[in-house]
Amino acid sequence: SSELTQDPAVSVALGQTVRITCQGDSLRSYYATWYQQKPGQAPVLVIYGKNNRPSGIADRFSGSSSGNTASLTITGAQAEDEADYYCNSRDNSGNQVFGRGTKLTVL
Amino acid sequence: EVQLVESGGGLVKPGGSLRLSCAASEFTFSSYTMNWVRQAPGKGLEWVSSISGSSNYTMYADSMKGRFTISRDNAKNSVFLQMTSLRAEDTAVYYCARERTSYYYDRSNYSFDLWGQGTMVTVSS
Protein backbone atom coordinates (compact mmCIF):
# COMPACT_ATOMS: atom_id res chain seq x y z
CA SER A 1 0.00 0.00 0.00
CA SER A 2 1.21 3.51 -0.77
CA GLU A 3 -0.97 5.23 1.81
CA LEU A 4 0.25 7.22 4.78
CA THR A 5 -2.14 7.31 7.72
CA GLN A 6 -2.35 10.22 10.15
CA ASP A 7 -4.77 11.04 12.94
CA PRO A 8 -7.06 13.85 11.72
CA ALA A 9 -6.71 15.95 14.84
CA VAL A 10 -4.58 16.19 17.96
CA SER A 11 -4.58 18.68 20.81
CA VAL A 12 -1.95 19.69 23.33
CA ALA A 13 -1.85 22.02 26.30
CA LEU A 14 0.44 24.99 25.98
CA GLY A 15 3.98 24.03 26.98
CA GLN A 16 3.32 20.30 26.94
CA THR A 17 4.69 17.64 24.60
CA VAL A 18 2.74 16.20 21.69
CA ARG A 19 3.50 13.40 19.24
CA ILE A 20 1.97 13.24 15.77
CA THR A 21 2.28 9.91 14.01
CA CYS A 22 2.29 8.66 10.44
CA GLN A 23 1.98 5.02 9.41
CA GLY A 24 2.66 3.37 6.10
CA ASP A 25 4.45 0.44 4.50
CA SER A 26 6.75 2.74 2.53
CA LEU A 27 8.21 4.06 5.79
CA ARG A 28 10.14 0.80 6.10
CA SER A 29 12.07 1.87 2.97
CA TYR A 30 12.10 5.67 3.22
CA TYR A 31 12.34 8.16 6.04
CA ALA A 32 9.32 10.41 6.38
CA THR A 33 9.31 14.15 5.93
CA TRP A 34 7.14 16.51 8.00
CA TYR A 35 5.62 19.82 6.91
CA GLN A 36 3.80 22.49 8.85
CA GLN A 37 1.08 24.49 7.12
CA LYS A 38 -0.76 27.45 8.56
CA PRO A 39 -3.97 28.82 7.00
CA GLY A 40 -3.41 30.63 3.74
CA GLN A 41 0.29 29.79 3.65
CA ALA A 42 2.49 27.38 1.74
CA PRO A 43 3.77 24.33 3.60
CA VAL A 44 7.06 24.63 5.45
CA LEU A 45 9.55 21.79 5.87
CA VAL A 46 10.12 21.10 9.59
CA ILE A 47 11.74 17.63 9.75
CA TYR A 48 13.41 15.52 7.07
CA GLY A 49 15.39 12.34 6.98
CA LYS A 50 16.53 10.54 10.10
CA ASN A 51 15.85 13.60 12.32
CA ASN A 52 17.04 16.74 10.58
CA ARG A 53 15.72 20.27 11.04
CA PRO A 54 16.21 22.91 8.35
CA SER A 55 17.76 26.18 9.39
CA GLY A 56 15.23 28.35 11.19
CA ILE A 57 13.10 25.53 12.58
CA ALA A 58 12.86 25.53 16.38
CA ASP A 59 14.66 22.73 18.19
CA ARG A 60 11.44 21.76 19.98
CA PHE A 61 10.57 19.89 16.75
CA SER A 62 12.06 16.41 16.40
CA GLY A 63 11.42 13.29 14.38
CA SER A 64 11.76 9.58 14.92
CA SER A 65 11.00 6.36 13.12
CA SER A 66 10.29 2.76 14.06
CA GLY A 67 9.18 0.09 11.64
CA ASN A 68 6.34 1.47 9.55
CA THR A 69 5.68 4.44 11.83
CA ALA A 70 7.19 7.91 11.79
CA SER A 71 6.61 10.44 14.54
CA LEU A 72 6.89 14.18 14.85
CA THR A 73 7.34 15.35 18.44
CA ILE A 74 6.91 18.92 19.63
CA THR A 75 8.45 19.34 23.08
CA GLY A 76 6.97 22.35 24.84
CA ALA A 77 4.31 23.28 22.29
CA GLN A 78 3.79 26.98 21.65
CA ALA A 79 0.71 28.82 20.46
CA GLU A 80 2.39 29.43 17.10
CA ASP A 81 2.70 25.67 16.55
CA GLU A 82 -1.04 25.42 15.96
CA ALA A 83 -1.23 24.31 12.34
CA ASP A 84 -1.81 21.38 10.02
CA TYR A 85 1.03 18.87 9.88
CA TYR A 86 1.58 16.56 6.92
CA CYS A 87 3.88 13.60 6.59
CA ASN A 88 5.29 12.62 3.22
CA SER A 89 7.39 9.86 1.75
CA ARG A 90 8.10 8.16 -1.51
CA ASP A 91 6.11 5.01 -2.11
CA ASN A 92 7.59 1.82 -3.50
CA SER A 93 6.84 2.95 -7.06
CA GLY A 94 8.98 6.05 -6.57
CA ASN A 95 5.98 8.38 -6.44
CA GLN A 96 5.60 10.87 -3.65
CA VAL A 97 2.68 10.44 -1.27
CA PHE A 98 1.29 12.62 1.52
CA GLY A 99 -0.67 11.73 4.59
CA ARG A 100 -4.05 13.41 4.94
CA GLY A 101 -2.73 15.75 7.60
CA THR A 102 -3.15 16.25 11.33
CA LYS A 103 -4.72 19.43 12.68
CA LEU A 104 -2.87 20.41 15.84
CA THR A 105 -4.71 22.55 18.38
CA VAL A 106 -2.74 24.18 21.19
CA LEU A 107 -5.01 24.69 24.20
CA GLU B 1 16.82 35.42 -2.26
CA VAL B 2 16.32 31.70 -2.79
CA GLN B 3 12.73 31.38 -3.95
CA LEU B 4 10.18 29.85 -6.27
CA VAL B 5 7.45 31.93 -7.86
CA GLU B 6 4.49 30.30 -9.61
CA SER B 7 2.28 31.94 -12.21
CA GLY B 8 -0.32 31.03 -14.79
CA GLY B 9 -3.26 30.07 -12.64
CA GLY B 10 -6.77 31.27 -13.32
CA LEU B 11 -10.32 30.32 -14.21
CA VAL B 12 -10.79 27.73 -16.96
CA LYS B 13 -13.80 25.82 -18.22
CA PRO B 14 -14.09 22.04 -17.85
CA GLY B 15 -12.20 20.37 -20.67
CA GLY B 16 -9.92 23.35 -21.06
CA SER B 17 -6.17 23.72 -20.74
CA LEU B 18 -3.80 25.81 -18.70
CA ARG B 19 -0.02 26.12 -18.42
CA LEU B 20 1.57 26.86 -15.09
CA SER B 21 5.08 28.25 -14.71
CA CYS B 22 7.48 28.32 -11.79
CA ALA B 23 10.53 30.58 -11.80
CA ALA B 24 13.45 29.72 -9.56
CA SER B 25 15.96 32.16 -8.13
CA GLU B 26 19.34 32.06 -6.43
CA PHE B 27 20.15 28.36 -6.52
CA THR B 28 21.61 25.94 -9.05
CA PHE B 29 18.29 25.01 -10.61
CA SER B 30 19.57 22.26 -12.88
CA SER B 31 20.87 20.28 -9.90
CA TYR B 32 17.42 19.67 -8.45
CA THR B 33 14.44 17.51 -9.19
CA MET B 34 11.39 19.76 -9.22
CA ASN B 35 7.83 18.90 -8.33
CA TRP B 36 4.27 20.16 -8.49
CA VAL B 37 2.01 19.61 -5.48
CA ARG B 38 -1.61 20.72 -5.29
CA GLN B 39 -4.15 21.40 -2.57
CA ALA B 40 -7.88 21.52 -3.23
CA PRO B 41 -9.85 24.01 -1.13
CA GLY B 42 -10.09 22.76 2.44
CA LYS B 43 -8.24 19.54 1.59
CA GLY B 44 -4.79 18.07 2.07
CA LEU B 45 -1.67 18.10 -0.04
CA GLU B 46 -1.52 15.95 -3.16
CA TRP B 47 1.63 15.28 -5.15
CA VAL B 48 1.12 15.89 -8.88
CA SER B 49 4.35 15.37 -10.80
CA SER B 50 8.14 15.50 -10.72
CA ILE B 51 10.95 16.04 -13.21
CA SER B 52 14.65 15.31 -12.75
CA GLY B 53 17.30 17.97 -13.11
CA SER B 54 18.24 16.99 -16.64
CA SER B 55 14.66 16.07 -17.62
CA ASN B 56 15.74 12.42 -17.90
CA TYR B 57 12.73 11.21 -16.01
CA THR B 58 9.27 12.46 -15.24
CA MET B 59 6.66 10.97 -12.93
CA TYR B 60 2.96 11.61 -12.47
CA ALA B 61 0.26 10.76 -9.98
CA ASP B 62 -2.13 8.25 -11.51
CA SER B 63 -5.04 10.69 -11.78
CA MET B 64 -2.91 13.12 -13.82
CA LYS B 65 -1.27 10.69 -16.23
CA GLY B 66 -2.12 11.46 -19.83
CA ARG B 67 -3.60 14.87 -18.95
CA PHE B 68 -0.70 16.75 -17.36
CA THR B 69 2.82 17.22 -18.73
CA ILE B 70 5.74 18.52 -16.71
CA SER B 71 8.75 20.12 -18.37
CA ARG B 72 11.60 22.45 -17.51
CA ASP B 73 13.95 24.94 -19.11
CA ASN B 74 17.20 25.03 -17.15
CA ALA B 75 18.47 28.00 -19.17
CA LYS B 76 15.51 29.98 -17.85
CA ASN B 77 15.47 28.40 -14.37
CA SER B 78 11.85 27.45 -14.87
CA VAL B 79 9.58 24.44 -14.57
CA PHE B 80 6.18 24.13 -16.21
CA LEU B 81 3.00 22.13 -15.86
CA GLN B 82 0.81 21.82 -18.94
CA MET B 83 -2.67 20.77 -17.88
CA THR B 84 -5.28 19.55 -20.36
CA SER B 85 -8.76 18.03 -20.15
CA LEU B 86 -9.26 19.87 -16.89
CA ARG B 87 -11.99 18.76 -14.51
CA ALA B 88 -13.73 20.43 -11.60
CA GLU B 89 -11.75 18.21 -9.24
CA ASP B 90 -8.51 19.76 -10.54
CA THR B 91 -9.51 22.99 -8.79
CA ALA B 92 -6.70 23.65 -6.33
CA VAL B 93 -3.75 25.77 -5.36
CA TYR B 94 -0.77 24.44 -7.28
CA TYR B 95 2.61 24.67 -5.59
CA CYS B 96 6.02 24.29 -7.14
CA ALA B 97 8.50 22.55 -4.81
CA ARG B 98 12.20 21.77 -4.88
CA GLU B 99 13.21 18.23 -3.95
CA ARG B 100 16.07 17.49 -1.59
CA THR B 101 17.61 14.01 -1.42
CA SER B 102 19.25 12.67 1.73
CA TYR B 103 20.96 9.29 2.05
CA TYR B 104 21.47 7.33 5.25
CA TYR B 105 22.95 3.92 5.93
CA ASP B 106 19.53 2.28 6.15
CA ARG B 107 17.10 4.43 4.16
CA SER B 108 16.85 7.50 1.97
CA ASN B 109 14.63 10.55 2.16
CA TYR B 110 13.20 12.80 -0.53
CA SER B 111 11.80 16.00 0.90
CA PHE B 112 10.41 19.24 -0.48
CA ASP B 113 12.66 21.85 1.07
CA LEU B 114 11.57 24.93 -0.84
CA TRP B 115 8.02 25.86 -1.85
CA GLY B 116 6.51 28.63 -3.89
CA GLN B 117 3.54 30.66 -2.71
CA GLY B 118 1.18 28.76 -5.01
CA THR B 119 -1.10 29.68 -7.89
CA MET B 120 -4.85 29.06 -7.86
CA VAL B 121 -6.49 27.06 -10.63
CA THR B 122 -10.29 27.08 -10.77
CA VAL B 123 -12.09 24.77 -13.18
CA SER B 124 -15.68 25.86 -13.53
CA SER B 125 -18.23 26.64 -16.21
PDB file of N, CA and C in Angstrom, chain A residues 33-92:
ATOM      1  N   THR A  33       9.074  12.712   5.849  1.00  0.00           N
ATOM      2  CA  THR A  33       9.307  14.151   5.931  1.00  0.00           C
ATOM      3  C   THR A  33       8.067  14.759   6.561  1.00  0.00           C
ATOM      4  N   TRP A  34       8.266  15.824   7.332  1.00  0.00           N
ATOM      5  CA  TRP A  34       7.144  16.507   7.996  1.00  0.00           C
ATOM      6  C   TRP A  34       7.092  17.973   7.567  1.00  0.00           C
ATOM      7  N   TYR A  35       5.861  18.429   7.302  1.00  0.00           N
ATOM      8  CA  TYR A  35       5.617  19.816   6.906  1.00  0.00           C
ATOM      9  C   TYR A  35       4.587  20.429   7.845  1.00  0.00           C
ATOM     10  N   GLN A  36       4.767  21.703   8.095  1.00  0.00           N
ATOM     11  CA  GLN A  36       3.795  22.495   8.851  1.00  0.00           C
ATOM     12  C   GLN A  36       3.114  23.446   7.879  1.00  0.00           C
ATOM     13  N   GLN A  37       1.792  23.545   7.978  1.00  0.00           N
ATOM     14  CA  GLN A  37       1.078  24.488   7.122  1.00  0.00           C
ATOM     15  C   GLN A  37       0.073  25.262   7.947  1.00  0.00           C
ATOM     16  N   LYS A  38       0.196  26.567   7.908  1.00  0.00           N
ATOM     17  CA  LYS A  38      -0.755  27.454   8.564  1.00  0.00           C
ATOM     18  C   LYS A  38      -1.737  27.979   7.523  1.00  0.00           C
ATOM     19  N   PRO A  39      -2.933  28.396   7.954  1.00  0.00           N
ATOM     20  CA  PRO A  39      -3.966  28.821   7.001  1.00  0.00           C
ATOM     21  C   PRO A  39      -3.481  29.895   6.038  1.00  0.00           C
ATOM     22  N   GLY A  40      -3.748  29.669   4.775  1.00  0.00           N
ATOM     23  CA  GLY A  40      -3.407  30.634   3.744  1.00  0.00           C
ATOM     24  C   GLY A  40      -1.938  30.697   3.373  1.00  0.00           C
ATOM     25  N   GLN A  41      -1.149  29.779   3.919  1.00  0.00           N
ATOM     26  CA  GLN A  41       0.289  29.795   3.654  1.00  0.00           C
ATOM     27  C   GLN A  41       0.741  28.506   2.977  1.00  0.00           C
ATOM     28  N   ALA A  42       1.887  28.579   2.314  1.00  0.00           N
ATOM     29  CA  ALA A  42       2.486  27.384   1.742  1.00  0.00           C
ATOM     30  C   ALA A  42       3.044  26.501   2.860  1.00  0.00           C
ATOM     31  N   PRO A  43       3.153  25.211   2.608  1.00  0.00           N
ATOM     32  CA  PRO A  43       3.772  24.326   3.600  1.00  0.00           C
ATOM     33  C   PRO A  43       5.220  24.719   3.853  1.00  0.00           C
ATOM     34  N   VAL A  44       5.677  24.385   5.052  1.00  0.00           N
ATOM     35  CA  VAL A  44       7.062  24.632   5.452  1.00  0.00           C
ATOM     36  C   VAL A  44       7.662  23.317   5.933  1.00  0.00           C
ATOM     37  N   LEU A  45       8.851  23.002   5.447  1.00  0.00           N
ATOM     38  CA  LEU A  45       9.545  21.794   5.873  1.00  0.00           C
ATOM     39  C   LEU A  45      10.013  21.965   7.317  1.00  0.00           C
ATOM     40  N   VAL A  46       9.675  20.996   8.188  1.00  0.00           N
ATOM     41  CA  VAL A  46      10.119  21.095   9.589  1.00  0.00           C
ATOM     42  C   VAL A  46      11.082  19.972   9.983  1.00  0.00           C
ATOM     43  N   ILE A  47      10.861  18.764   9.450  1.00  0.00           N
ATOM     44  CA  ILE A  47      11.735  17.634   9.751  1.00  0.00           C
ATOM     45  C   ILE A  47      11.909  16.810   8.478  1.00  0.00           C
ATOM     46  N   TYR A  48      13.149  16.420   8.201  1.00  0.00           N
ATOM     47  CA  TYR A  48      13.406  15.524   7.071  1.00  0.00           C
ATOM     48  C   TYR A  48      14.447  14.488   7.455  1.00  0.00           C
ATOM     49  N   GLY A  49      14.396  13.371   6.765  1.00  0.00           N
ATOM     50  CA  GLY A  49      15.392  12.341   6.977  1.00  0.00           C
ATOM     51  C   GLY A  49      15.316  11.703   8.357  1.00  0.00           C
ATOM     52  N   LYS A  50      16.478  11.270   8.844  1.00  0.00           N
ATOM     53  CA  LYS A  50      16.530  10.537  10.105  1.00  0.00           C
ATOM     54  C   LYS A  50      15.981  11.391  11.252  1.00  0.00           C
ATOM     55  N   ASN A  51      16.376  12.606  11.359  1.00  0.00           N
ATOM     56  CA  ASN A  51      15.855  13.596  12.320  1.00  0.00           C
ATOM     57  C   ASN A  51      16.596  14.897  12.088  1.00  0.00           C
ATOM     58  N   ASN A  52      16.327  15.523  10.955  1.00  0.00           N
ATOM     59  CA  ASN A  52      17.035  16.742  10.584  1.00  0.00           C
ATOM     60  C   ASN A  52      16.077  17.913  10.517  1.00  0.00           C
ATOM     61  N   ARG A  53      16.503  19.044  11.072  1.00  0.00           N
ATOM     62  CA  ARG A  53      15.724  20.268  11.035  1.00  0.00           C
ATOM     63  C   ARG A  53      16.385  21.280  10.109  1.00  0.00           C
ATOM     64  N   PRO A  54      15.624  21.842   9.178  1.00  0.00           N
ATOM     65  CA  PRO A  54      16.207  22.914   8.353  1.00  0.00           C
ATOM     66  C   PRO A  54      16.550  24.109   9.231  1.00  0.00           C
ATOM     67  N   SER A  55      17.419  24.946   8.704  1.00  0.00           N
ATOM     68  CA  SER A  55      17.760  26.175   9.391  1.00  0.00           C
ATOM     69  C   SER A  55      16.495  26.997   9.648  1.00  0.00           C
ATOM     70  N   GLY A  56      16.367  27.510  10.862  1.00  0.00           N
ATOM     71  CA  GLY A  56      15.229  28.349  11.189  1.00  0.00           C
ATOM     72  C   GLY A  56      14.086  27.629  11.876  1.00  0.00           C
ATOM     73  N   ILE A  57      14.146  26.300  11.901  1.00  0.00           N
ATOM     74  CA  ILE A  57      13.105  25.528  12.581  1.00  0.00           C
ATOM     75  C   ILE A  57      13.507  25.323  14.037  1.00  0.00           C
ATOM     76  N   ALA A  58      12.582  25.598  14.943  1.00  0.00           N
ATOM     77  CA  ALA A  58      12.864  25.534  16.381  1.00  0.00           C
ATOM     78  C   ALA A  58      13.265  24.126  16.793  1.00  0.00           C
ATOM     79  N   ASP A  59      14.160  24.044  17.776  1.00  0.00           N
ATOM     80  CA  ASP A  59      14.657  22.728  18.194  1.00  0.00           C
ATOM     81  C   ASP A  59      13.656  21.969  19.050  1.00  0.00           C
ATOM     82  N   ARG A  60      12.485  22.530  19.294  1.00  0.00           N
ATOM     83  CA  ARG A  60      11.443  21.762  19.984  1.00  0.00           C
ATOM     84  C   ARG A  60      10.790  20.749  19.044  1.00  0.00           C
ATOM     85  N   PHE A  61      11.074  20.859  17.732  1.00  0.00           N
ATOM     86  CA  PHE A  61      10.574  19.893  16.752  1.00  0.00           C
ATOM     87  C   PHE A  61      11.624  18.787  16.561  1.00  0.00           C
ATOM     88  N   SER A  62      11.158  17.534  16.646  1.00  0.00           N
ATOM     89  CA  SER A  62      12.057  16.409  16.403  1.00  0.00           C
ATOM     90  C   SER A  62      11.294  15.280  15.730  1.00  0.00           C
ATOM     91  N   GLY A  63      12.042  14.406  15.075  1.00  0.00           N
ATOM     92  CA  GLY A  63      11.420  13.293  14.382  1.00  0.00           C
ATOM     93  C   GLY A  63      12.045  11.975  14.793  1.00  0.00           C
ATOM     94  N   SER A  64      11.265  10.909  14.639  1.00  0.00           N
ATOM     95  CA  SER A  64      11.759   9.576  14.920  1.00  0.00           C
ATOM     96  C   SER A  64      11.026   8.585  14.033  1.00  0.00           C
ATOM     97  N   SER A  65      11.570   7.379  13.995  1.00  0.00           N
ATOM     98  CA  SER A  65      10.998   6.364  13.118  1.00  0.00           C
ATOM     99  C   SER A  65      11.200   4.993  13.723  1.00  0.00           C
ATOM    100  N   SER A  66      10.191   4.136  13.605  1.00  0.00           N
ATOM    101  CA  SER A  66      10.291   2.761  14.061  1.00  0.00           C
ATOM    102  C   SER A  66       9.380   1.897  13.197  1.00  0.00           C
ATOM    103  N   GLY A  67       9.985   0.950  12.502  1.00  0.00           N
ATOM    104  CA  GLY A  67       9.184   0.093  11.638  1.00  0.00           C
ATOM    105  C   GLY A  67       8.467   0.895  10.576  1.00  0.00           C
ATOM    106  N   ASN A  68       7.134   0.763  10.560  1.00  0.00           N
ATOM    107  CA  ASN A  68       6.344   1.470   9.552  1.00  0.00           C
ATOM    108  C   ASN A  68       5.728   2.754  10.087  1.00  0.00           C
ATOM    109  N   THR A  69       6.249   3.250  11.209  1.00  0.00           N
ATOM    110  CA  THR A  69       5.677   4.438  11.834  1.00  0.00           C
ATOM    111  C   THR A  69       6.730   5.535  12.015  1.00  0.00           C
ATOM    112  N   ALA A  70       6.367   6.726  11.571  1.00  0.00           N
ATOM    113  CA  ALA A  70       7.191   7.909  11.793  1.00  0.00           C
ATOM    114  C   ALA A  70       6.450   8.828  12.755  1.00  0.00           C
ATOM    115  N   SER A  71       7.210   9.549  13.551  1.00  0.00           N
ATOM    116  CA  SER A  71       6.607  10.443  14.539  1.00  0.00           C
ATOM    117  C   SER A  71       7.262  11.813  14.493  1.00  0.00           C
ATOM    118  N   LEU A  72       6.435  12.809  14.669  1.00  0.00           N
ATOM    119  CA  LEU A  72       6.892  14.183  14.854  1.00  0.00           C
ATOM    120  C   LEU A  72       6.550  14.564  16.288  1.00  0.00           C
ATOM    121  N   THR A  73       7.554  14.977  17.047  1.00  0.00           N
ATOM    122  CA  THR A  73       7.340  15.355  18.439  1.00  0.00           C
ATOM    123  C   THR A  73       7.620  16.844  18.604  1.00  0.00           C
ATOM    124  N   ILE A  74       6.709  17.513  19.275  1.00  0.00           N
ATOM    125  CA  ILE A  74       6.911  18.917  19.633  1.00  0.00           C
ATOM    126  C   ILE A  74       7.019  18.955  21.148  1.00  0.00           C
ATOM    127  N   THR A  75       8.187  19.333  21.641  1.00  0.00           N
ATOM    128  CA  THR A  75       8.455  19.344  23.082  1.00  0.00           C
ATOM    129  C   THR A  75       8.310  20.776  23.602  1.00  0.00           C
ATOM    130  N   GLY A  76       7.266  20.990  24.379  1.00  0.00           N
ATOM    131  CA  GLY A  76       6.971  22.350  24.841  1.00  0.00           C
ATOM    132  C   GLY A  76       6.244  23.135  23.762  1.00  0.00           C
ATOM    133  N   ALA A  77       5.053  22.672  23.389  1.00  0.00           N
ATOM    134  CA  ALA A  77       4.308  23.278  22.292  1.00  0.00           C
ATOM    135  C   ALA A  77       3.968  24.743  22.584  1.00  0.00           C
ATOM    136  N   GLN A  78       4.094  25.557  21.560  1.00  0.00           N
ATOM    137  CA  GLN A  78       3.785  26.983  21.650  1.00  0.00           C
ATOM    138  C   GLN A  78       2.527  27.297  20.861  1.00  0.00           C
ATOM    139  N   ALA A  79       1.935  28.428  21.155  1.00  0.00           N
ATOM    140  CA  ALA A  79       0.709  28.816  20.456  1.00  0.00           C
ATOM    141  C   ALA A  79       0.930  28.873  18.945  1.00  0.00           C
ATOM    142  N   GLU A  80       2.111  29.304  18.537  1.00  0.00           N
ATOM    143  CA  GLU A  80       2.393  29.434  17.097  1.00  0.00           C
ATOM    144  C   GLU A  80       2.577  28.093  16.397  1.00  0.00           C
ATOM    145  N   ASP A  81       2.581  26.999  17.157  1.00  0.00           N
ATOM    146  CA  ASP A  81       2.699  25.673  16.547  1.00  0.00           C
ATOM    147  C   ASP A  81       1.348  25.148  16.078  1.00  0.00           C
ATOM    148  N   GLU A  82       0.289  25.845  16.419  1.00  0.00           N
ATOM    149  CA  GLU A  82      -1.045  25.422  15.963  1.00  0.00           C
ATOM    150  C   GLU A  82      -1.086  25.520  14.438  1.00  0.00           C
ATOM    151  N   ALA A  83      -1.321  24.393  13.796  1.00  0.00           N
ATOM    152  CA  ALA A  83      -1.230  24.309  12.337  1.00  0.00           C
ATOM    153  C   ALA A  83      -1.642  22.913  11.900  1.00  0.00           C
ATOM    154  N   ASP A  84      -1.663  22.717  10.585  1.00  0.00           N
ATOM    155  CA  ASP A  84      -1.813  21.376  10.018  1.00  0.00           C
ATOM    156  C   ASP A  84      -0.411  20.817   9.775  1.00  0.00           C
ATOM    157  N   TYR A  85      -0.257  19.540  10.075  1.00  0.00           N
ATOM    158  CA  TYR A  85       1.026  18.869   9.876  1.00  0.00           C
ATOM    159  C   TYR A  85       0.823  17.681   8.938  1.00  0.00           C
ATOM    160  N   TYR A  86       1.669  17.621   7.923  1.00  0.00           N
ATOM    161  CA  TYR A  86       1.582  16.561   6.924  1.00  0.00           C
ATOM    162  C   TYR A  86       2.876  15.752   6.916  1.00  0.00           C
ATOM    163  N   CYS A  87       2.722  14.437   6.845  1.00  0.00           N
ATOM    164  CA  CYS A  87       3.881  13.599   6.588  1.00  0.00           C
ATOM    165  C   CYS A  87       3.905  13.260   5.100  1.00  0.00           C
ATOM    166  N   ASN A  88       5.087  12.874   4.650  1.00  0.00           N
ATOM    167  CA  ASN A  88       5.292  12.619   3.219  1.00  0.00           C
ATOM    168  C   ASN A  88       6.441  11.632   3.059  1.00  0.00           C
ATOM    169  N   SER A  89       6.338  10.817   2.051  1.00  0.00           N
ATOM    170  CA  SER A  89       7.393   9.856   1.751  1.00  0.00           C
ATOM    171  C   SER A  89       7.253   9.453   0.294  1.00  0.00           C
ATOM    172  N   ARG A  90       8.278   8.834  -0.232  1.00  0.00           N
ATOM    173  CA  ARG A  90       8.097   8.157  -1.506  1.00  0.00           C
ATOM    174  C   ARG A  90       7.378   6.845  -1.229  1.00  0.00           C
ATOM    175  N   ASP A  91       6.646   6.352  -2.230  1.00  0.00           N
ATOM    176  CA  ASP A  91       6.113   5.008  -2.109  1.00  0.00           C
ATOM    177  C   ASP A  91       7.030   4.059  -2.881  1.00  0.00           C
ATOM    178  N   ASN A  92       6.683   2.796  -2.910  1.00  0.00           N
ATOM    179  CA  ASN A  92       7.594   1.816  -3.501  1.00  0.00           C
ATOM    180  C   ASN A  92       7.628   1.872  -5.024  1.00  0.00           C
TER     181      ASN A  92
END
